Amino acid sequence: MIKLIVGLGNPGRQYEKTRHNAGFLFLDTLLADYGGSWQFEGKFQGHLVECAIAYHKLLLLKPETFMNRSGQAVGKVARYYKIQPEEILVVHDELDFDAGVVKLKKGGGHAGHNGLRDIIAHLGSNDFYRLRIGIGRPAAGKVVADYVLSEPSKADWLLLEGGFGLAKPYIGPIVSGQTEAAMNKLNT
């Protein structure tokens, strides 16, 4: 069962609608469906809200530590609430998928994603779930950092929103522990 859903992104207006903020953006759409409002919690270095999904109470977290230090906030929340890595779902952008493609997995490496790298370091484990939201890759010769920190085209934005819409119905089953069934459907 999932007790904490973390959306990865960077704080600040200049990053709000960038590809790298897919995790933040997804949690905002999720919260709009389930109700509640973000509260900044200094001791956790992030915005936190408690909500109920599929009749289960859980926390949603948007770290305010910038992407590369996301593990600081995740680690603090996990320790304070005694949440195990396998009870965490991290929502993040994924370069290896076309824009809007969404897949679920458990464990694995960080694949060069600095937010995941920091979470693994702070939890001392990679045994958490990941909802990977495709943002596509930049054209050959383009700098990856510039690409992820830029706003998607209108067409890619529509694909991202479509991916959010595709993933949201599976959050209830994921939260309630039906991760294998959700994984089988999302990943095909």
PDB file of N, CA and C in Angstrom, residues 52-148:
ATOM      1  N   ALA A  52      -7.263  11.567   0.781  1.00  0.00           N
ATOM      2  CA  ALA A  52      -7.714  10.180   0.738  1.00  0.00           C
ATOM      3  C   ALA A  52      -7.933   9.791  -0.717  1.00  0.00           C
ATOM      4  N   ILE A  53      -7.309   8.690  -1.097  1.00  0.00           N
ATOM      5  CA  ILE A  53      -7.472   8.133  -2.434  1.00  0.00           C
ATOM      6  C   ILE A  53      -7.813   6.664  -2.253  1.00  0.00           C
ATOM      7  N   ALA A  54      -8.875   6.230  -2.910  1.00  0.00           N
ATOM      8  CA  ALA A  54      -9.333   4.838  -2.801  1.00  0.00           C
ATOM      9  C   ALA A  54      -9.521   4.444  -1.336  1.00  0.00           C
ATOM     10  N   TYR A  55     -10.078   5.365  -0.561  1.00  0.00           N
ATOM     11  CA  TYR A  55     -10.393   5.152   0.857  1.00  0.00           C
ATOM     12  C   TYR A  55      -9.157   4.956   1.732  1.00  0.00           C
ATOM     13  N   HIS A  56      -8.004   5.377   1.241  1.00  0.00           N
ATOM     14  CA  HIS A  56      -6.759   5.291   2.010  1.00  0.00           C
ATOM     15  C   HIS A  56      -6.207   6.697   2.213  1.00  0.00           C
ATOM     16  N   LYS A  57      -5.852   7.003   3.465  1.00  0.00           N
ATOM     17  CA  LYS A  57      -5.205   8.283   3.737  1.00  0.00           C
ATOM     18  C   LYS A  57      -3.740   8.176   3.336  1.00  0.00           C
ATOM     19  N   LEU A  58      -3.276   9.218   2.677  1.00  0.00           N
ATOM     20  CA  LEU A  58      -1.872   9.260   2.314  1.00  0.00           C
ATOM     21  C   LEU A  58      -1.421  10.698   2.182  1.00  0.00           C
ATOM     22  N   LEU A  59      -0.116  10.860   2.009  1.00  0.00           N
ATOM     23  CA  LEU A  59       0.482  12.181   1.865  1.00  0.00           C
ATOM     24  C   LEU A  59       0.931  12.389   0.429  1.00  0.00           C
ATOM     25  N   LEU A  60       0.803  13.634  -0.039  1.00  0.00           N
ATOM     26  CA  LEU A  60       1.385  14.047  -1.308  1.00  0.00           C
ATOM     27  C   LEU A  60       2.464  15.066  -0.974  1.00  0.00           C
ATOM     28  N   LEU A  61       3.596  14.976  -1.647  1.00  0.00           N
ATOM     29  CA  LEU A  61       4.737  15.844  -1.363  1.00  0.00           C
ATOM     30  C   LEU A  61       5.328  16.396  -2.645  1.00  0.00           C
ATOM     31  N   LYS A  62       5.567  17.720  -2.636  1.00  0.00           N
ATOM     32  CA  LYS A  62       6.345  18.378  -3.685  1.00  0.00           C
ATOM     33  C   LYS A  62       7.572  18.995  -2.996  1.00  0.00           C
ATOM     34  N   PRO A  63       8.748  18.360  -3.115  1.00  0.00           N
ATOM     35  CA  PRO A  63       9.944  18.914  -2.480  1.00  0.00           C
ATOM     36  C   PRO A  63      10.267  20.308  -3.019  1.00  0.00           C
ATOM     37  N   GLU A  64      10.684  21.188  -2.133  1.00  0.00           N
ATOM     38  CA  GLU A  64      11.075  22.549  -2.524  1.00  0.00           C
ATOM     39  C   GLU A  64      12.594  22.696  -2.530  1.00  0.00           C
ATOM     40  N   THR A  65      13.292  21.595  -2.625  1.00  0.00           N
ATOM     41  CA  THR A  65      14.749  21.581  -2.514  1.00  0.00           C
ATOM     42  C   THR A  65      15.447  21.631  -3.866  1.00  0.00           C
ATOM     43  N   PHE A  66      14.713  21.792  -4.935  1.00  0.00           N
ATOM     44  CA  PHE A  66      15.184  21.649  -6.304  1.00  0.00           C
ATOM     45  C   PHE A  66      15.420  20.165  -6.582  1.00  0.00           C
ATOM     46  N   MET A  67      15.301  19.829  -7.838  1.00  0.00           N
ATOM     47  CA  MET A  67      15.312  18.436  -8.283  1.00  0.00           C
ATOM     48  C   MET A  67      16.484  17.627  -7.710  1.00  0.00           C
ATOM     49  N   ASN A  68      17.685  18.169  -7.813  1.00  0.00           N
ATOM     50  CA  ASN A  68      18.879  17.410  -7.449  1.00  0.00           C
ATOM     51  C   ASN A  68      18.989  17.116  -5.957  1.00  0.00           C
ATOM     52  N   ARG A  69      18.155  17.739  -5.146  1.00  0.00           N
ATOM     53  CA  ARG A  69      18.176  17.525  -3.694  1.00  0.00           C
ATOM     54  C   ARG A  69      16.827  16.995  -3.182  1.00  0.00           C
ATOM     55  N   SER A  70      16.051  16.402  -4.061  1.00  0.00           N
ATOM     56  CA  SER A  70      14.712  15.908  -3.702  1.00  0.00           C
ATOM     57  C   SER A  70      14.741  14.921  -2.549  1.00  0.00           C
ATOM     58  N   GLY A  71      15.801  14.151  -2.446  1.00  0.00           N
ATOM     59  CA  GLY A  71      15.910  13.138  -1.403  1.00  0.00           C
ATOM     60  C   GLY A  71      15.888  13.704   0.000  1.00  0.00           C
ATOM     61  N   GLN A  72      16.348  14.946   0.168  1.00  0.00           N
ATOM     62  CA  GLN A  72      16.326  15.548   1.498  1.00  0.00           C
ATOM     63  C   GLN A  72      14.907  15.597   2.037  1.00  0.00           C
ATOM     64  N   ALA A  73      13.973  16.124   1.230  1.00  0.00           N
ATOM     65  CA  ALA A  73      12.583  16.235   1.662  1.00  0.00           C
ATOM     66  C   ALA A  73      11.936  14.860   1.786  1.00  0.00           C
ATOM     67  N   VAL A  74      12.157  13.995   0.808  1.00  0.00           N
ATOM     68  CA  VAL A  74      11.552  12.661   0.837  1.00  0.00           C
ATOM     69  C   VAL A  74      12.034  11.885   2.060  1.00  0.00           C
ATOM     70  N   GLY A  75      13.327  11.942   2.330  1.00  0.00           N
ATOM     71  CA  GLY A  75      13.888  11.246   3.486  1.00  0.00           C
ATOM     72  C   GLY A  75      13.307  11.743   4.802  1.00  0.00           C
ATOM     73  N   LYS A  76      13.160  13.071   4.930  1.00  0.00           N
ATOM     74  CA  LYS A  76      12.607  13.634   6.167  1.00  0.00           C
ATOM     75  C   LYS A  76      11.166  13.192   6.389  1.00  0.00           C
ATOM     76  N   VAL A  77      10.345  13.239   5.340  1.00  0.00           N
ATOM     77  CA  VAL A  77       8.947  12.827   5.465  1.00  0.00           C
ATOM     78  C   VAL A  77       8.867  11.335   5.780  1.00  0.00           C
ATOM     79  N   ALA A  78       9.646  10.540   5.074  1.00  0.00           N
ATOM     80  CA  ALA A  78       9.618   9.084   5.286  1.00  0.00           C
ATOM     81  C   ALA A  78      10.024   8.724   6.712  1.00  0.00           C
ATOM     82  N   ARG A  79      11.066   9.356   7.224  1.00  0.00           N
ATOM     83  CA  ARG A  79      11.496   9.055   8.592  1.00  0.00           C
ATOM     84  C   ARG A  79      10.466   9.512   9.617  1.00  0.00           C
ATOM     85  N   TYR A  80       9.948  10.724   9.453  1.00  0.00           N
ATOM     86  CA  TYR A  80       9.003  11.284  10.423  1.00  0.00           C
ATOM     87  C   TYR A  80       7.726  10.446  10.505  1.00  0.00           C
ATOM     88  N   TYR A  81       7.204  10.045   9.350  1.00  0.00           N
ATOM     89  CA  TYR A  81       5.949   9.287   9.316  1.00  0.00           C
ATOM     90  C   TYR A  81       6.167   7.768   9.292  1.00  0.00           C
ATOM     91  N   LYS A  82       7.433   7.353   9.405  1.00  0.00           N
ATOM     92  CA  LYS A  82       7.783   5.925   9.409  1.00  0.00           C
ATOM     93  C   LYS A  82       7.237   5.198   8.169  1.00  0.00           C
ATOM     94  N   ILE A  83       7.531   5.790   7.018  1.00  0.00           N
ATOM     95  CA  ILE A  83       7.095   5.241   5.734  1.00  0.00           C
ATOM     96  C   ILE A  83       8.272   4.500   5.113  1.00  0.00           C
ATOM     97  N   GLN A  84       8.054   3.266   4.739  1.00  0.00           N
ATOM     98  CA  GLN A  84       9.086   2.434   4.129  1.00  0.00           C
ATOM     99  C   GLN A  84       9.209   2.762   2.636  1.00  0.00           C
ATOM    100  N   PRO A  85      10.390   2.540   2.046  1.00  0.00           N
ATOM    101  CA  PRO A  85      10.561   2.836   0.619  1.00  0.00           C
ATOM    102  C   PRO A  85       9.497   2.187  -0.272  1.00  0.00           C
ATOM    103  N   GLU A  86       9.109   0.952   0.018  1.00  0.00           N
ATOM    104  CA  GLU A  86       8.117   0.268  -0.822  1.00  0.00           C
ATOM    105  C   GLU A  86       6.704   0.831  -0.659  1.00  0.00           C
ATOM    106  N   GLU A  87       6.530   1.810   0.237  1.00  0.00           N
ATOM    107  CA  GLU A  87       5.246   2.491   0.424  1.00  0.00           C
ATOM    108  C   GLU A  87       5.241   3.874  -0.223  1.00  0.00           C
ATOM    109  N   ILE A  88       6.248   4.120  -1.067  1.00  0.00           N
ATOM    110  CA  ILE A  88       6.419   5.427  -1.713  1.00  0.00           C
ATOM    111  C   ILE A  88       6.275   5.272  -3.226  1.00  0.00           C
ATOM    112  N   LEU A  89       5.545   6.209  -3.824  1.00  0.00           N
ATOM    113  CA  LEU A  89       5.436   6.318  -5.277  1.00  0.00           C
ATOM    114  C   LEU A  89       6.029   7.667  -5.672  1.00  0.00           C
ATOM    115  N   VAL A  90       7.044   7.643  -6.522  1.00  0.00           N
ATOM    116  CA  VAL A  90       7.679   8.866  -7.011  1.00  0.00           C
ATOM    117  C   VAL A  90       7.240   9.080  -8.454  1.00  0.00           C
ATOM    118  N   VAL A  91       6.701  10.257  -8.737  1.00  0.00           N
ATOM    119  CA  VAL A  91       6.247  10.618 -10.082  1.00  0.00           C
ATOM    120  C   VAL A  91       7.296  11.553 -10.678  1.00  0.00           C
ATOM    121  N   HIS A  92       7.843  11.172 -11.839  1.00  0.00           N
ATOM    122  CA  HIS A  92       8.921  11.984 -12.420  1.00  0.00           C
ATOM    123  C   HIS A  92       8.903  11.953 -13.941  1.00  0.00           C
ATOM    124  N   ASP A  93       9.616  12.893 -14.526  1.00  0.00           N
ATOM    125  CA  ASP A  93       9.774  12.976 -15.970  1.00  0.00           C
ATOM    126  C   ASP A  93      10.713  11.872 -16.446  1.00  0.00           C
ATOM    127  N   GLU A  94      10.484  11.402 -17.665  1.00  0.00           N
ATOM    128  CA  GLU A  94      11.288  10.303 -18.221  1.00  0.00           C
ATOM    129  C   GLU A  94      11.686  10.637 -19.662  1.00  0.00           C
ATOM    130  N   LEU A  95      12.984  10.847 -19.856  1.00  0.00           N
ATOM    131  CA  LEU A  95      13.524  11.159 -21.186  1.00  0.00           C
ATOM    132  C   LEU A  95      13.400   9.999 -22.167  1.00  0.00           C
ATOM    133  N   ASP A  96      13.423   8.786 -21.670  1.00  0.00           N
ATOM    134  CA  ASP A  96      13.455   7.615 -22.553  1.00  0.00           C
ATOM    135  C   ASP A  96      12.104   7.242 -23.150  1.00  0.00           C
ATOM    136  N   PHE A  97      11.043   7.974 -22.785  1.00  0.00           N
ATOM    137  CA  PHE A  97       9.712   7.712 -23.353  1.00  0.00           C
ATOM    138  C   PHE A  97       9.260   8.935 -24.139  1.00  0.00           C
ATOM    139  N   ASP A  98       8.504   8.689 -25.193  1.00  0.00           N
ATOM    140  CA  ASP A  98       7.902   9.794 -25.937  1.00  0.00           C
ATOM    141  C   ASP A  98       6.979  10.581 -25.018  1.00  0.00           C
ATOM    142  N   ALA A  99       6.744  11.838 -25.361  1.00  0.00           N
ATOM    143  CA  ALA A  99       5.880  12.698 -24.557  1.00  0.00           C
ATOM    144  C   ALA A  99       4.515  12.037 -24.359  1.00  0.00           C
ATOM    145  N   GLY A 100       4.086  11.963 -23.097  1.00  0.00           N
ATOM    146  CA  GLY A 100       2.771  11.430 -22.761  1.00  0.00           C
ATOM    147  C   GLY A 100       2.722   9.952 -22.457  1.00  0.00           C
ATOM    148  N   VAL A 101       3.779   9.212 -22.770  1.00  0.00           N
ATOM    149  CA  VAL A 101       3.814   7.781 -22.426  1.00  0.00           C
ATOM    150  C   VAL A 101       4.038   7.670 -20.919  1.00  0.00           C
ATOM    151  N   VAL A 102       3.257   6.827 -20.255  1.00  0.00           N
ATOM    152  CA  VAL A 102       3.351   6.684 -18.803  1.00  0.00           C
ATOM    153  C   VAL A 102       3.540   5.208 -18.472  1.00  0.00           C
ATOM    154  N   LYS A 103       4.522   4.932 -17.607  1.00  0.00           N
ATOM    155  CA  LYS A 103       4.777   3.560 -17.178  1.00  0.00           C
ATOM    156  C   LYS A 103       5.078   3.531 -15.689  1.00  0.00           C
ATOM    157  N   LEU A 104       4.780   2.381 -15.095  1.00  0.00           N
ATOM    158  CA  LEU A 104       4.988   2.174 -13.663  1.00  0.00           C
ATOM    159  C   LEU A 104       6.023   1.091 -13.469  1.00  0.00           C
ATOM    160  N   LYS A 105       6.924   1.302 -12.519  1.00  0.00           N
ATOM    161  CA  LYS A 105       7.876   0.254 -12.175  1.00  0.00           C
ATOM    162  C   LYS A 105       8.252   0.366 -10.709  1.00  0.00           C
ATOM    163  N   LYS A 106       8.852  -0.694 -10.205  1.00  0.00           N
ATOM    164  CA  LYS A 106       9.352  -0.696  -8.835  1.00  0.00           C
ATOM    165  C   LYS A 106      10.846  -0.948  -8.883  1.00  0.00           C
ATOM    166  N   GLY A 107      11.571  -0.174  -8.105  1.00  0.00           N
ATOM    167  CA  GLY A 107      13.010  -0.366  -7.999  1.00  0.00           C
ATOM    168  C   GLY A 107      13.758   0.059  -9.240  1.00  0.00           C
ATOM    169  N   GLY A 108      15.005  -0.355  -9.301  1.00  0.00           N
ATOM    170  CA  GLY A 108      15.856  -0.005 -10.426  1.00  0.00           C
ATOM    171  C   GLY A 108      16.811   1.109 -10.065  1.00  0.00           C
ATOM    172  N   GLY A 109      17.630   1.454 -11.021  1.00  0.00           N
ATOM    173  CA  GLY A 109      18.610   2.517 -10.813  1.00  0.00           C
ATOM    174  C   GLY A 109      18.002   3.885 -11.060  1.00  0.00           C
ATOM    175  N   HIS A 110      18.870   4.886 -11.121  1.00  0.00           N
ATOM    176  CA  HIS A 110      18.400   6.252 -11.331  1.00  0.00           C
ATOM    177  C   HIS A 110      18.469   6.668 -12.795  1.00  0.00           C
ATOM    178  N   ALA A 111      19.163   5.896 -13.634  1.00  0.00           N
ATOM    179  CA  ALA A 111      19.275   6.166 -15.077  1.00  0.00           C
ATOM    180  C   ALA A 111      19.697   7.606 -15.368  1.00  0.00           C
ATOM    181  N   GLY A 112      20.535   8.156 -14.508  1.00  0.00           N
ATOM    182  CA  GLY A 112      21.028   9.515 -14.720  1.00  0.00           C
ATOM    183  C   GLY A 112      20.095  10.608 -14.217  1.00  0.00           C
ATOM    184  N   HIS A 113      18.956  10.248 -13.662  1.00  0.00           N
ATOM    185  CA  HIS A 113      17.998  11.238 -13.145  1.00  0.00           C
ATOM    186  C   HIS A 113      18.466  11.641 -11.748  1.00  0.00           C
ATOM    187  N   ASN A 114      18.894  12.887 -11.610  1.00  0.00           N
ATOM    188  CA  ASN A 114      19.486  13.334 -10.348  1.00  0.00           C
ATOM    189  C   ASN A 114      18.501  13.367  -9.183  1.00  0.00           C
ATOM    190  N   GLY A 115      17.229  13.606  -9.466  1.00  0.00           N
ATOM    191  CA  GLY A 115      16.232  13.560  -8.400  1.00  0.00           C
ATOM    192  C   GLY A 115      16.115  12.157  -7.823  1.00  0.00           C
ATOM    193  N   LEU A 116      16.051  11.155  -8.702  1.00  0.00           N
ATOM    194  CA  LEU A 116      15.999   9.761  -8.248  1.00  0.00           C
ATOM    195  C   LEU A 116      17.285   9.371  -7.525  1.00  0.00           C
ATOM    196  N   ARG A 117      18.411   9.810  -8.056  1.00  0.00           N
ATOM    197  CA  ARG A 117      19.706   9.498  -7.432  1.00  0.00           C
ATOM    198  C   ARG A 117      19.713   9.976  -5.981  1.00  0.00           C
ATOM    199  N   ASP A 118      19.229  11.203  -5.749  1.00  0.00           N
ATOM    200  CA  ASP A 118      19.247  11.766  -4.401  1.00  0.00           C
ATOM    201  C   ASP A 118      18.247  11.059  -3.482  1.00  0.00           C
ATOM    202  N   ILE A 119      17.100  10.677  -4.016  1.00  0.00           N
ATOM    203  CA  ILE A 119      16.109   9.940  -3.211  1.00  0.00           C
ATOM    204  C   ILE A 119      16.689   8.586  -2.790  1.00  0.00           C
ATOM    205  N   ILE A 120      17.302   7.888  -3.729  1.00  0.00           N
ATOM    206  CA  ILE A 120      17.928   6.593  -3.406  1.00  0.00           C
ATOM    207  C   ILE A 120      18.970   6.770  -2.305  1.00  0.00           C
ATOM    208  N   ALA A 121      19.780   7.828  -2.414  1.00  0.00           N
ATOM    209  CA  ALA A 121      20.820   8.079  -1.406  1.00  0.00           C
ATOM    210  C   ALA A 121      20.209   8.362  -0.036  1.00  0.00           C
ATOM    211  N   HIS A 122      19.148   9.157   0.026  1.00  0.00           N
ATOM    212  CA  HIS A 122      18.565   9.535   1.318  1.00  0.00           C
ATOM    213  C   HIS A 122      17.703   8.438   1.935  1.00  0.00           C
ATOM    214  N   LEU A 123      17.101   7.601   1.102  1.00  0.00           N
ATOM    215  CA  LEU A 123      16.325   6.488   1.646  1.00  0.00           C
ATOM    216  C   LEU A 123      17.212   5.280   1.937  1.00  0.00           C
ATOM    217  N   GLY A 124      18.387   5.247   1.320  1.00  0.00           N
ATOM    218  CA  GLY A 124      19.255   4.079   1.459  1.00  0.00           C
ATOM    219  C   GLY A 124      18.671   2.874   0.742  1.00  0.00           C
ATOM    220  N   SER A 125      17.801   3.131  -0.235  1.00  0.00           N
ATOM    221  CA  SER A 125      17.112   2.052  -0.944  1.00  0.00           C
ATOM    222  C   SER A 125      16.581   2.577  -2.272  1.00  0.00           C
ATOM    223  N   ASN A 126      16.483   1.677  -3.240  1.00  0.00           N
ATOM    224  CA  ASN A 126      15.844   2.024  -4.511  1.00  0.00           C
ATOM    225  C   ASN A 126      14.512   1.279  -4.646  1.00  0.00           C
ATOM    226  N   ASP A 127      14.018   0.734  -3.551  1.00  0.00           N
ATOM    227  CA  ASP A 127      12.860  -0.158  -3.555  1.00  0.00           C
ATOM    228  C   ASP A 127      11.536   0.602  -3.449  1.00  0.00           C
ATOM    229  N   PHE A 128      11.413   1.698  -4.216  1.00  0.00           N
ATOM    230  CA  PHE A 128      10.167   2.453  -4.242  1.00  0.00           C
ATOM    231  C   PHE A 128       9.582   2.381  -5.650  1.00  0.00           C
ATOM    232  N   TYR A 129       8.307   2.723  -5.758  1.00  0.00           N
ATOM    233  CA  TYR A 129       7.632   2.712  -7.056  1.00  0.00           C
ATOM    234  C   TYR A 129       7.904   4.019  -7.783  1.00  0.00           C
ATOM    235  N   ARG A 130       7.897   3.945  -9.109  1.00  0.00           N
ATOM    236  CA  ARG A 130       8.102   5.135  -9.925  1.00  0.00           C
ATOM    237  C   ARG A 130       7.033   5.182 -11.002  1.00  0.00           C
ATOM    238  N   LEU A 131       6.340   6.288 -11.086  1.00  0.00           N
ATOM    239  CA  LEU A 131       5.431   6.555 -12.189  1.00  0.00           C
ATOM    240  C   LEU A 131       6.199   7.487 -13.119  1.00  0.00           C
ATOM    241  N   ARG A 132       6.600   6.940 -14.260  1.00  0.00           N
ATOM    242  CA  ARG A 132       7.492   7.648 -15.187  1.00  0.00           C
ATOM    243  C   ARG A 132       6.664   8.260 -16.310  1.00  0.00           C
ATOM    244  N   ILE A 133       6.751   9.565 -16.414  1.00  0.00           N
ATOM    245  CA  ILE A 133       5.969  10.303 -17.407  1.00  0.00           C
ATOM    246  C   ILE A 133       6.902  10.753 -18.525  1.00  0.00           C
ATOM    247  N   GLY A 134       6.654  10.240 -19.715  1.00  0.00           N
ATOM    248  CA  GLY A 134       7.508  10.531 -20.860  1.00  0.00           C
ATOM    249  C   GLY A 134       7.476  11.994 -21.272  1.00  0.00           C
ATOM    250  N   ILE A 135       8.673  12.533 -21.523  1.00  0.00           N
ATOM    251  CA  ILE A 135       8.797  13.906 -22.021  1.00  0.00           C
ATOM    252  C   ILE A 135       9.547  13.936 -23.347  1.00  0.00           C
ATOM    253  N   GLY A 136      10.001  12.768 -23.812  1.00  0.00           N
ATOM    254  CA  GLY A 136      10.757  12.706 -25.063  1.00  0.00           C
ATOM    255  C   GLY A 136      12.192  13.177 -24.873  1.00  0.00           C
ATOM    256  N   ARG A 137      12.972  13.016 -25.919  1.00  0.00           N
ATOM    257  CA  ARG A 137      14.384  13.428 -25.905  1.00  0.00           C
ATOM    258  C   ARG A 137      14.576  14.653 -26.784  1.00  0.00           C
ATOM    259  N   PRO A 138      15.592  15.454 -26.474  1.00  0.00           N
ATOM    260  CA  PRO A 138      15.881  16.595 -27.347  1.00  0.00           C
ATOM    261  C   PRO A 138      16.463  16.118 -28.684  1.00  0.00           C
ATOM    262  N   ALA A 139      16.401  16.972 -29.662  1.00  0.00           N
ATOM    263  CA  ALA A 139      16.989  16.667 -30.969  1.00  0.00           C
ATOM    264  C   ALA A 139      18.490  16.471 -30.806  1.00  0.00           C
ATOM    265  N   ALA A 140      19.072  15.703 -31.709  1.00  0.00           N
ATOM    266  CA  ALA A 140      20.519  15.429 -31.672  1.00  0.00           C
ATOM    267  C   ALA A 140      21.294  16.748 -31.604  1.00  0.00           C
ATOM    268  N   GLY A 141      22.283  16.766 -30.733  1.00  0.00           N
ATOM    269  CA  GLY A 141      23.128  17.947 -30.588  1.00  0.00           C
ATOM    270  C   GLY A 141      22.613  18.977 -29.602  1.00  0.00           C
ATOM    271  N   LYS A 142      21.385  18.800 -29.111  1.00  0.00           N
ATOM    272  CA  LYS A 142      20.823  19.737 -28.131  1.00  0.00           C
ATOM    273  C   LYS A 142      21.207  19.295 -26.720  1.00  0.00           C
ATOM    274  N   VAL A 143      21.345  20.266 -25.829  1.00  0.00           N
ATOM    275  CA  VAL A 143      21.734  20.003 -24.448  1.00  0.00           C
ATOM    276  C   VAL A 143      20.519  19.505 -23.654  1.00  0.00           C
ATOM    277  N   VAL A 144      20.675  18.347 -23.006  1.00  0.00           N
ATOM    278  CA  VAL A 144      19.563  17.737 -22.262  1.00  0.00           C
ATOM    279  C   VAL A 144      19.052  18.677 -21.171  1.00  0.00           C
ATOM    280  N   ALA A 145      19.952  19.310 -20.416  1.00  0.00           N
ATOM    281  CA  ALA A 145      19.530  20.198 -19.323  1.00  0.00           C
ATOM    282  C   ALA A 145      18.659  21.336 -19.853  1.00  0.00           C
ATOM    283  N   ASP A 146      19.033  21.914 -20.984  1.00  0.00           N
ATOM    284  CA  ASP A 146      18.223  22.993 -21.566  1.00  0.00           C
ATOM    285  C   ASP A 146      16.849  22.469 -21.966  1.00  0.00           C
ATOM    286  N   TYR A 147      16.823  21.261 -22.506  1.00  0.00           N
ATOM    287  CA  TYR A 147      15.574  20.659 -22.959  1.00  0.00           C
ATOM    288  C   TYR A 147      14.615  20.407 -21.787  1.00  0.00           C
ATOM    289  N   VAL A 148      15.095  19.761 -20.731  1.00  0.00           N
ATOM    290  CA  VAL A 148      14.195  19.420 -19.620  1.00  0.00           C
ATOM    291  C   VAL A 148      13.731  20.662 -18.868  1.00  0.00           C
TER     292      VAL A 148
END
